[in-house]
mmCIF file of C-alpha atoms in Angstrom:
data_model
loop_
_atom_site.group_PDB
_atom_site.id
_atom_site.type_symbol
_atom_site.label_atom_id
_atom_site.label_comp_id
_atom_site.label_asym_id
_atom_site.label_seq_id
_atom_site.Cartn_x
_atom_site.Cartn_y
_atom_site.Cartn_z
ATOM 1 C CA UNK A 496 0.000 0.000 0.000
ATOM 2 C CA UNK A 497 1.208 3.477 -0.829
ATOM 3 C CA UNK A 498 1.927 5.316 2.350
ATOM 4 C CA UNK A 499 4.007 7.707 4.425
ATOM 5 C CA UNK A 500 6.298 5.991 6.917
ATOM 6 C CA UNK A 501 8.087 7.561 9.841
ATOM 7 C CA UNK A 502 10.844 6.072 11.940
ATOM 8 C CA UNK A 503 11.188 5.713 14.767
ATOM 9 C CA UNK A 504 7.690 6.019 16.176
ATOM 10 C CA UNK A 505 9.086 6.968 19.557
ATOM 11 C CA UNK A 506 12.431 8.623 20.193
ATOM 12 C CA UNK A 507 13.981 9.454 23.523
ATOM 13 C CA UNK A 508 17.030 11.667 23.595
ATOM 14 C CA UNK A 509 18.992 13.608 26.126
ATOM 15 C CA UNK A 510 19.126 17.350 26.373
ATOM 16 C CA UNK A 511 21.597 18.577 23.766
ATOM 17 C CA UNK A 512 22.131 15.209 22.087
ATOM 18 C CA UNK A 513 21.516 15.376 18.326
ATOM 19 C CA UNK A 514 18.689 13.328 16.933
ATOM 20 C CA UNK A 515 17.500 12.469 13.426
ATOM 21 C CA UNK A 516 13.961 11.545 12.478
ATOM 22 C CA UNK A 517 13.211 9.955 9.152
ATOM 23 C CA UNK A 518 10.305 9.933 6.747
ATOM 24 C CA UNK A 519 9.804 7.890 3.621
ATOM 25 C CA UNK A 520 6.949 7.749 1.145
ATOM 26 C CA UNK A 521 5.783 5.462 -1.598
ATOM 27 C CA UNK A 522 3.244 7.936 -2.988
ATOM 28 C CA UNK A 523 5.808 9.513 -5.334
ATOM 29 C CA UNK A 524 4.721 12.945 -4.142
ATOM 30 C CA UNK A 525 7.084 15.773 -4.939
ATOM 31 C CA UNK A 526 6.258 17.890 -1.877
ATOM 32 C CA UNK A 527 7.252 16.827 1.635
ATOM 33 C CA UNK A 528 6.580 18.673 4.873
ATOM 34 C CA UNK A 529 7.742 18.528 8.474
ATOM 35 C CA UNK A 530 5.381 19.676 11.202
ATOM 36 C CA UNK A 531 5.840 19.974 14.940
ATOM 37 C CA UNK A 532 2.785 19.372 17.082
ATOM 38 C CA UNK A 533 2.730 19.938 20.807
ATOM 39 C CA UNK A 534 -0.025 18.697 23.053
ATOM 40 C CA UNK A 535 -3.435 20.246 22.316
ATOM 41 C CA UNK A 536 -1.965 22.538 19.662
ATOM 42 C CA UNK A 537 -2.241 22.739 15.908
ATOM 43 C CA UNK A 538 0.500 21.240 13.770
ATOM 44 C CA UNK A 539 3.124 23.900 13.120
ATOM 45 C CA UNK A 540 4.947 23.824 9.804
ATOM 46 C CA UNK A 541 8.732 23.782 10.212
ATOM 47 C CA UNK A 542 9.740 23.520 6.537
ATOM 48 C CA UNK A 543 8.907 21.810 3.304
ATOM 49 C CA UNK A 544 10.472 20.707 0.045
ATOM 50 C CA UNK A 545 9.154 21.221 -3.448
ATOM 51 C CA UNK A 546 11.241 18.527 -5.108
ATOM 52 C CA UNK A 547 14.723 19.533 -3.964
ATOM 53 C CA UNK A 548 13.839 23.153 -3.244
ATOM 54 C CA UNK A 549 13.961 23.740 0.483
ATOM 55 C CA UNK A 550 11.517 26.209 2.056
ATOM 56 C CA UNK A 551 12.136 27.173 5.653
ATOM 57 C CA UNK A 552 9.484 28.864 7.755
ATOM 58 C CA UNK A 553 10.650 32.213 9.117
ATOM 59 C CA UNK A 554 10.104 31.213 12.740
ATOM 60 C CA UNK A 555 11.713 27.776 12.561
ATOM 61 C CA UNK A 556 14.712 27.752 14.917
ATOM 62 C CA UNK A 557 18.166 27.146 13.449
ATOM 63 C CA UNK A 558 18.332 24.100 15.688
ATOM 64 C CA UNK A 559 16.118 22.319 13.167
ATOM 65 C CA UNK A 560 17.576 21.204 9.861
ATOM 66 C CA UNK A 561 16.328 18.984 7.084
ATOM 67 C CA UNK A 562 17.693 16.863 4.273
ATOM 68 C CA UNK A 563 15.995 15.296 1.297
ATOM 69 C CA UNK A 564 18.437 13.022 -0.516
ATOM 70 C CA UNK A 565 15.830 11.774 -2.987
ATOM 71 C CA UNK A 566 12.104 11.903 -3.738
ATOM 72 C CA UNK A 567 11.239 9.153 -1.281
ATOM 73 C CA UNK A 568 13.144 10.191 1.815
ATOM 74 C CA UNK A 569 13.284 13.231 4.044
ATOM 75 C CA UNK A 570 15.083 13.692 7.355
ATOM 76 C CA UNK A 571 14.618 16.063 10.263
ATOM 77 C CA UNK A 572 17.758 16.798 12.261
ATOM 78 C CA UNK A 573 17.555 18.450 15.652
ATOM 79 C CA UNK A 574 21.063 19.540 16.439
ATOM 80 C CA UNK A 575 20.744 20.275 20.145
ATOM 81 C CA UNK A 576 17.349 19.261 21.479
ATOM 82 C CA UNK A 577 15.965 21.254 24.334
ATOM 83 C CA UNK A 578 13.136 20.377 26.685
ATOM 84 C CA UNK A 579 10.866 22.620 24.632
ATOM 85 C CA UNK A 580 11.430 20.480 21.543
ATOM 86 C CA UNK A 581 9.561 17.543 23.025
ATOM 87 C CA UNK A 582 6.629 17.068 20.680
ATOM 88 C CA UNK A 583 5.100 14.908 17.982
ATOM 89 C CA UNK A 584 6.885 15.392 14.670
ATOM 90 C CA UNK A 585 4.714 14.803 11.657
ATOM 91 C CA UNK A 586 5.833 14.228 8.111
ATOM 92 C CA UNK A 587 3.351 14.886 5.315
ATOM 93 C CA UNK A 588 3.425 14.678 1.543
ATOM 94 C CA UNK A 589 1.411 16.102 -1.299
ATOM 95 C CA UNK A 590 1.527 16.492 -5.035
ATOM 96 C CA UNK A 591 2.122 19.845 -6.610
ATOM 97 C CA UNK A 592 -0.975 19.691 -8.793
ATOM 98 C CA UNK A 593 -3.494 22.127 -10.185
ATOM 99 C CA UNK A 594 -6.513 20.423 -8.684
ATOM 100 C CA UNK A 595 -7.102 21.211 -5.018
ATOM 101 C CA UNK A 596 -7.949 17.656 -4.141
ATOM 102 C CA UNK A 597 -4.731 16.351 -5.627
ATOM 103 C CA UNK A 598 -2.769 18.726 -3.396
ATOM 104 C CA UNK A 599 -4.145 17.166 -0.255
ATOM 105 C CA UNK A 600 -1.559 16.459 2.417
ATOM 106 C CA UNK A 601 -1.181 12.910 3.663
ATOM 107 C CA UNK A 602 0.418 12.398 7.038
ATOM 108 C CA UNK A 603 2.684 9.721 8.380
ATOM 109 C CA UNK A 604 2.037 8.233 11.836
ATOM 110 C CA UNK A 605 4.395 10.687 13.524
ATOM 111 C CA UNK A 606 7.412 10.380 15.783
ATOM 112 C CA UNK A 607 6.951 11.288 19.413
ATOM 113 C CA UNK A 608 10.132 12.864 20.734
ATOM 114 C CA UNK A 609 10.930 12.904 24.428
ATOM 115 C CA UNK A 610 13.841 14.999 25.706
ATOM 116 C CA UNK A 611 15.269 14.063 29.086
ATOM 117 C CA UNK B 80 -6.538 37.779 14.276
ATOM 118 C CA UNK B 81 -5.433 34.189 13.927
ATOM 119 C CA UNK B 82 -5.406 32.851 10.396
ATOM 120 C CA UNK B 83 -7.612 29.840 11.109
ATOM 121 C CA UNK B 84 -9.914 29.721 14.093
ATOM 122 C CA UNK B 85 -12.023 26.956 15.564
ATOM 123 C CA UNK B 86 -13.995 26.547 18.739
ATOM 124 C CA UNK B 87 -11.717 24.568 21.008
ATOM 125 C CA UNK B 88 -14.560 22.706 22.645
ATOM 126 C CA UNK B 89 -14.922 20.215 24.030
ATOM 127 C CA UNK B 90 -18.092 19.664 22.079
ATOM 128 C CA UNK B 91 -20.253 16.918 23.536
ATOM 129 C CA UNK B 92 -23.091 15.318 21.609
ATOM 130 C CA UNK B 93 -25.175 12.203 22.338
ATOM 131 C CA UNK B 94 -24.749 9.158 20.153
ATOM 132 C CA UNK B 95 -26.872 9.418 17.024
ATOM 133 C CA UNK B 96 -27.012 13.207 17.053
ATOM 134 C CA UNK B 97 -25.528 15.631 14.540
ATOM 135 C CA UNK B 98 -22.200 17.181 15.482
ATOM 136 C CA UNK B 99 -21.453 20.580 13.953
ATOM 137 C CA UNK B 100 -17.890 21.823 13.792
ATOM 138 C CA UNK B 101 -17.034 25.329 12.646
ATOM 139 C CA UNK B 102 -13.982 27.040 11.224
ATOM 140 C CA UNK B 103 -13.276 30.591 10.091
ATOM 141 C CA UNK B 104 -10.264 31.869 8.193
ATOM 142 C CA UNK B 105 -8.789 35.276 7.580
ATOM 143 C CA UNK B 106 -7.237 35.022 4.085
ATOM 144 C CA UNK B 107 -10.057 35.816 1.677
ATOM 145 C CA UNK B 108 -8.065 34.381 -1.219
ATOM 146 C CA UNK B 109 -7.750 30.938 0.340
ATOM 147 C CA UNK B 110 -8.118 28.192 -2.184
ATOM 148 C CA UNK B 111 -9.032 24.941 -0.547
ATOM 149 C CA UNK B 112 -10.131 23.623 2.783
ATOM 150 C CA UNK B 113 -9.569 20.356 4.583
ATOM 151 C CA UNK B 114 -10.974 18.565 7.567
ATOM 152 C CA UNK B 115 -8.750 16.141 9.448
ATOM 153 C CA UNK B 116 -9.588 13.877 12.348
ATOM 154 C CA UNK B 117 -6.935 13.254 14.946
ATOM 155 C CA UNK B 118 -7.194 10.680 17.688
ATOM 156 C CA UNK B 119 -5.120 11.230 20.797
ATOM 157 C CA UNK B 120 -1.486 10.370 20.158
ATOM 158 C CA UNK B 121 -2.087 9.692 16.458
ATOM 159 C CA UNK B 122 -1.450 11.674 13.312
ATOM 160 C CA UNK B 123 -4.129 13.625 11.434
ATOM 161 C CA UNK B 124 -6.301 11.595 9.091
ATOM 162 C CA UNK B 125 -7.998 13.297 6.149
ATOM 163 C CA UNK B 126 -11.793 13.221 6.264
ATOM 164 C CA UNK B 127 -12.553 15.378 3.270
ATOM 165 C CA UNK B 128 -11.655 18.493 1.348
ATOM 166 C CA UNK B 129 -13.768 21.189 -0.278
ATOM 167 C CA UNK B 130 -12.926 24.076 -2.582
ATOM 168 C CA UNK B 131 -16.254 25.221 -4.057
ATOM 169 C CA UNK B 132 -18.984 27.101 -2.253
ATOM 170 C CA UNK B 133 -21.800 24.921 -1.043
ATOM 171 C CA UNK B 134 -22.058 21.474 0.432
ATOM 172 C CA UNK B 135 -20.032 18.343 -0.153
ATOM 173 C CA UNK B 136 -21.208 15.051 1.263
ATOM 174 C CA UNK B 137 -19.263 11.872 1.942
ATOM 175 C CA UNK B 138 -21.117 9.248 3.904
ATOM 176 C CA UNK B 139 -22.029 10.644 7.317
ATOM 177 C CA UNK B 140 -19.870 13.724 6.770
ATOM 178 C CA UNK B 141 -20.890 16.960 5.074
ATOM 179 C CA UNK B 142 -18.530 19.863 4.556
ATOM 180 C CA UNK B 143 -19.999 23.301 3.933
ATOM 181 C CA UNK B 144 -18.084 26.241 2.495
ATOM 182 C CA UNK B 145 -19.094 29.884 2.344
ATOM 183 C CA UNK B 146 -16.227 31.913 0.913
ATOM 184 C CA UNK B 147 -18.083 35.220 1.268
ATOM 185 C CA UNK B 148 -18.331 34.642 5.000
ATOM 186 C CA UNK B 149 -14.919 32.954 5.160
ATOM 187 C CA UNK B 150 -16.493 30.046 6.926
ATOM 188 C CA UNK B 151 -16.253 26.308 6.573
ATOM 189 C CA UNK B 152 -18.027 23.701 8.632
ATOM 190 C CA UNK B 153 -18.206 19.956 9.076
ATOM 191 C CA UNK B 154 -21.380 18.139 9.986
ATOM 192 C CA UNK B 155 -21.258 14.591 11.293
ATOM 193 C CA UNK B 156 -24.594 12.818 11.136
ATOM 194 C CA UNK B 157 -25.504 9.856 13.323
ATOM 195 C CA UNK B 158 -22.492 10.521 15.542
ATOM 196 C CA UNK B 159 -20.807 7.449 16.974
ATOM 197 C CA UNK B 160 -18.524 7.095 19.996
ATOM 198 C CA UNK B 161 -15.733 6.257 17.541
ATOM 199 C CA UNK B 162 -16.078 9.793 16.166
ATOM 200 C CA UNK B 163 -14.720 11.133 19.458
ATOM 201 C CA UNK B 164 -11.505 12.887 18.450
ATOM 202 C CA UNK B 165 -10.041 16.279 17.699
ATOM 203 C CA UNK B 166 -11.087 17.738 14.363
ATOM 204 C CA UNK B 167 -8.596 19.984 12.621
ATOM 205 C CA UNK B 168 -9.582 22.497 9.992
ATOM 206 C CA UNK B 169 -6.805 23.269 7.503
ATOM 207 C CA UNK B 170 -6.772 26.017 4.904
ATOM 208 C CA UNK B 171 -4.549 26.341 1.856
ATOM 209 C CA UNK B 172 -4.085 30.083 1.651
ATOM 210 C CA UNK B 173 -3.619 32.381 -1.318
ATOM 211 C CA UNK B 174 0.144 32.176 -0.777
ATOM 212 C CA UNK B 175 -0.063 28.385 -1.085
ATOM 213 C CA UNK B 176 0.596 27.595 2.529
ATOM 214 C CA UNK B 177 -1.519 25.183 4.564
ATOM 215 C CA UNK B 178 -2.496 26.623 7.929
ATOM 216 C CA UNK B 179 -4.106 24.475 10.596
ATOM 217 C CA UNK B 180 -6.612 25.609 13.135
ATOM 218 C CA UNK B 181 -6.191 24.659 16.792
ATOM 219 C CA UNK B 182 -8.768 21.884 16.516
ATOM 220 C CA UNK B 183 -12.106 21.157 18.143
ATOM 221 C CA UNK B 184 -12.371 18.284 20.580
ATOM 222 C CA UNK B 185 -15.511 16.217 20.014
ATOM 223 C CA UNK B 186 -16.905 13.766 22.527
ATOM 224 C CA UNK B 187 -19.803 11.505 21.516
ATOM 225 C CA UNK B 188 -21.595 10.213 24.573
ATOM 226 C CA UNK B 189 -23.079 6.681 24.308
#
């Protein structure tokens, strides 16, 4: 089945210890997104890729970086996690299409990050 | 003014009733609108999208869009306990960015 996969589902790290979250997709979508969602809050867009073009949100801290080595994979690197970075990290994909329905975002299951 | 607003709830309805969820947005040029359901600890799951004024029905769900009023709603008919979740409204704005509302928590009481 075509899908968006995130690994790991749960990640525990120590304060300041770098961590990498991964996302892969079999939908062949050219747009990939990373969102941060804290408890009882809306998903907050960190950045997204149109193909290889990286688009960073203005308020995304420098502590967050991303890599997209190919169409299928995208990584979120947190260089020095702080306690405030504990959250659910959601990867989503979409097609860059003219029709609104074809530009729908599809989410992976998320990675819950705990910072000790 | 926040870009996408929703009543935070919780909204409680008895089983079998109609649940009505509302969303307003500030960007008049917004193009398309999405409703997601999110269970606690899970990722958002698309329920439906709408981009033309009027109603769009899919099973027990009906989305309603009124661009003049900058308002979109989701009706859930014959609500079931399994519908208990947070419902996120998302708007693709005129600058092609998807903005999520804070979500409305729905509780369907058996």
